Tab-separated table of C-alpha atoms in Angstrom:
chain	number	residue	atom	x	y	z
A	1	UNK	CA	127.789	64.180	117.485
A	2	UNK	CA	124.471	63.732	115.775
A	3	UNK	CA	124.094	63.222	112.068
A	4	UNK	CA	121.367	65.046	110.213
A	5	UNK	CA	118.826	62.818	108.576
A	6	UNK	CA	118.015	63.976	105.077
A	7	UNK	CA	114.716	62.753	103.678
A	8	UNK	CA	113.504	63.261	100.143
A	9	UNK	CA	110.503	65.534	99.677
A	10	UNK	CA	107.143	63.759	99.570
A	11	UNK	CA	105.783	62.459	96.291
A	12	UNK	CA	102.092	62.267	95.448
A	13	UNK	CA	102.055	58.621	96.505
A	14	UNK	CA	103.171	59.345	100.069
A	15	UNK	CA	100.621	60.126	102.743
A	16	UNK	CA	100.464	63.621	104.229
A	17	UNK	CA	99.435	67.167	103.424
A	18	UNK	CA	100.765	68.566	100.187
A	19	UNK	CA	103.635	71.003	100.659
A	20	UNK	CA	102.622	74.562	99.864
A	21	UNK	CA	104.173	76.015	96.708
A	22	UNK	CA	105.006	79.290	98.495
A	23	UNK	CA	105.559	80.487	102.024
A	24	UNK	CA	102.697	82.466	103.455
A	25	UNK	CA	99.441	82.417	105.349
A	26	UNK	CA	96.506	80.332	104.107
A	27	UNK	CA	93.607	82.787	103.896
A	28	UNK	CA	91.046	80.550	102.165
A	29	UNK	CA	90.940	76.801	102.665
A	30	UNK	CA	89.480	74.068	100.485
A	31	UNK	CA	85.677	74.080	100.793
A	32	UNK	CA	85.460	77.586	102.297
A	33	UNK	CA	83.796	80.521	100.576
A	34	UNK	CA	86.267	82.629	98.619
A	35	UNK	CA	86.112	86.423	98.190
A	36	UNK	CA	83.416	86.051	95.538
A	37	UNK	CA	81.309	83.704	97.656
A	38	UNK	CA	82.113	80.605	95.586
A	39	UNK	CA	83.278	77.392	97.253
A	40	UNK	CA	87.058	77.156	97.010
A	41	UNK	CA	88.424	74.081	95.263
A	42	UNK	CA	91.920	74.809	96.554
A	43	UNK	CA	93.902	77.036	98.894
A	44	UNK	CA	94.577	80.748	98.687
A	45	UNK	CA	97.918	81.650	100.231
A	46	UNK	CA	98.811	85.235	101.038
A	47	UNK	CA	102.511	85.533	100.223
A	48	UNK	CA	105.013	88.339	100.127
A	49	UNK	CA	105.823	90.340	97.008
A	50	UNK	CA	108.362	88.521	94.870
A	51	UNK	CA	108.057	85.265	96.865
A	52	UNK	CA	109.570	82.218	95.169
A	53	UNK	CA	107.022	79.616	94.028
A	54	UNK	CA	108.072	75.953	93.933
A	55	UNK	CA	106.657	72.703	92.582
A	56	UNK	CA	105.015	70.781	95.447
A	57	UNK	CA	105.996	67.403	93.911
A	58	UNK	CA	108.137	65.962	91.127
A	59	UNK	CA	106.424	66.201	87.774
A	60	UNK	CA	106.191	67.536	84.265
A	61	UNK	CA	104.914	70.995	83.325
A	62	UNK	CA	101.843	70.616	81.097
A	63	UNK	CA	100.724	74.273	81.001
A	64	UNK	CA	102.548	77.537	81.680
A	65	UNK	CA	101.147	80.931	80.769
A	66	UNK	CA	98.147	83.232	80.946
A	67	UNK	CA	94.708	81.653	81.155
A	68	UNK	CA	91.475	83.588	80.658
A	69	UNK	CA	90.951	85.973	83.605
A	70	UNK	CA	93.173	83.999	85.986
A	71	UNK	CA	96.489	85.598	85.054
A	72	UNK	CA	99.594	83.425	84.880
A	73	UNK	CA	99.017	79.804	85.826
A	74	UNK	CA	101.182	76.727	85.945
A	75	UNK	CA	99.944	73.137	85.806
A	76	UNK	CA	102.299	70.327	86.795
A	77	UNK	CA	101.416	66.688	86.184
A	78	UNK	CA	102.583	64.301	88.904
A	79	UNK	CA	102.516	60.515	89.338
A	80	UNK	CA	99.339	58.523	90.079
A	81	UNK	CA	96.922	60.875	88.303
A	82	UNK	CA	97.743	63.996	90.369
A	83	UNK	CA	98.059	67.544	89.004
A	84	UNK	CA	98.937	70.806	90.734
A	85	UNK	CA	97.378	74.009	89.476
A	86	UNK	CA	99.151	77.153	90.690
A	87	UNK	CA	97.676	80.557	89.800
A	88	UNK	CA	98.393	84.174	90.642
A	89	UNK	CA	102.033	84.129	89.619
A	90	UNK	CA	103.864	87.285	88.631
A	91	UNK	CA	106.452	85.314	86.655
A	92	UNK	CA	106.777	81.724	85.408
A	93	UNK	CA	110.251	80.192	85.219
A	94	UNK	CA	109.252	76.799	83.794
A	95	UNK	CA	108.217	75.729	80.313
A	96	UNK	CA	105.820	73.112	78.987
A	97	UNK	CA	107.481	69.706	78.883
A	98	UNK	CA	110.060	70.576	81.539
A	99	UNK	CA	110.616	68.012	84.297
A	100	UNK	CA	110.614	69.648	87.737
A	101	UNK	CA	111.547	68.304	91.141
A	102	UNK	CA	109.627	68.799	94.378
A	103	UNK	CA	110.775	72.092	95.893
A	104	UNK	CA	112.285	73.339	92.631
A	105	UNK	CA	111.545	77.016	91.894
A	106	UNK	CA	109.061	77.363	89.024
A	107	UNK	CA	108.179	81.040	89.307
A	108	UNK	CA	107.703	84.041	91.553
A	109	UNK	CA	104.926	86.234	92.827
A	110	UNK	CA	104.476	89.734	91.464
A	111	UNK	CA	106.540	92.475	93.032
A	112	UNK	CA	103.855	95.128	92.520
A	113	UNK	CA	101.530	93.964	95.299
A	114	UNK	CA	102.495	94.158	98.967
A	115	UNK	CA	100.877	90.800	99.809
A	116	UNK	CA	99.847	88.938	96.660
A	117	UNK	CA	97.627	85.871	96.735
A	118	UNK	CA	98.649	82.513	95.287
A	119	UNK	CA	95.984	79.942	94.447
A	120	UNK	CA	96.934	76.259	94.762
A	121	UNK	CA	94.691	73.433	93.669
A	122	UNK	CA	95.561	69.743	93.844
A	123	UNK	CA	93.645	67.370	91.588
A	124	UNK	CA	93.520	63.611	91.292
A	125	UNK	CA	92.125	62.162	88.084
A	126	UNK	CA	90.760	65.596	87.199
A	127	UNK	CA	88.871	66.120	90.464
A	128	UNK	CA	89.919	68.703	93.066
A	129	UNK	CA	90.991	67.250	96.405
A	130	UNK	CA	91.823	68.945	99.682
A	131	UNK	CA	95.605	69.471	99.707
A	132	UNK	CA	95.561	69.756	103.506
A	133	UNK	CA	93.878	66.389	104.131
A	134	UNK	CA	96.689	64.429	102.659
A	135	UNK	CA	97.303	62.274	99.691
A	136	UNK	CA	96.211	58.669	99.469
A	137	UNK	CA	98.956	56.097	99.646
A	138	UNK	CA	96.759	53.619	97.782
A	139	UNK	CA	93.416	53.613	96.078
A	140	UNK	CA	92.418	50.553	98.112
A	141	UNK	CA	92.227	48.144	95.176
A	142	UNK	CA	93.504	44.652	95.808
A	143	UNK	CA	93.713	45.022	99.572
A	144	UNK	CA	91.966	42.477	101.739
């Protein structure tokens, strides 16, 4: 017999690509031109209607609701100065101040579009970083 090894989901201090907040196909990557010709500061993921959206890491919800012309967005603050910004939601199931775990459902995509787009941006200390390049284990300070 073989025993299954269960590992906790990654945290922002572990190295590796950030887990996507929803299943789907990445249609615009970090640094590529988006539909409007602007340079993308995150990922656009084409999902299915009603797809469940999860928190990529443990954290605390700092914003949940409509924002300007972006529709419903969710911002989760993580450890080590990281934040996830998730936009394009059809429904938000988290509230400001709520603690969420990595992989915990925080919302869903709209059911009115056949293949809605979810925007996912990962920031460190307020600056967008490429979620597919990985997350730094250390900032390099104090290492010889």
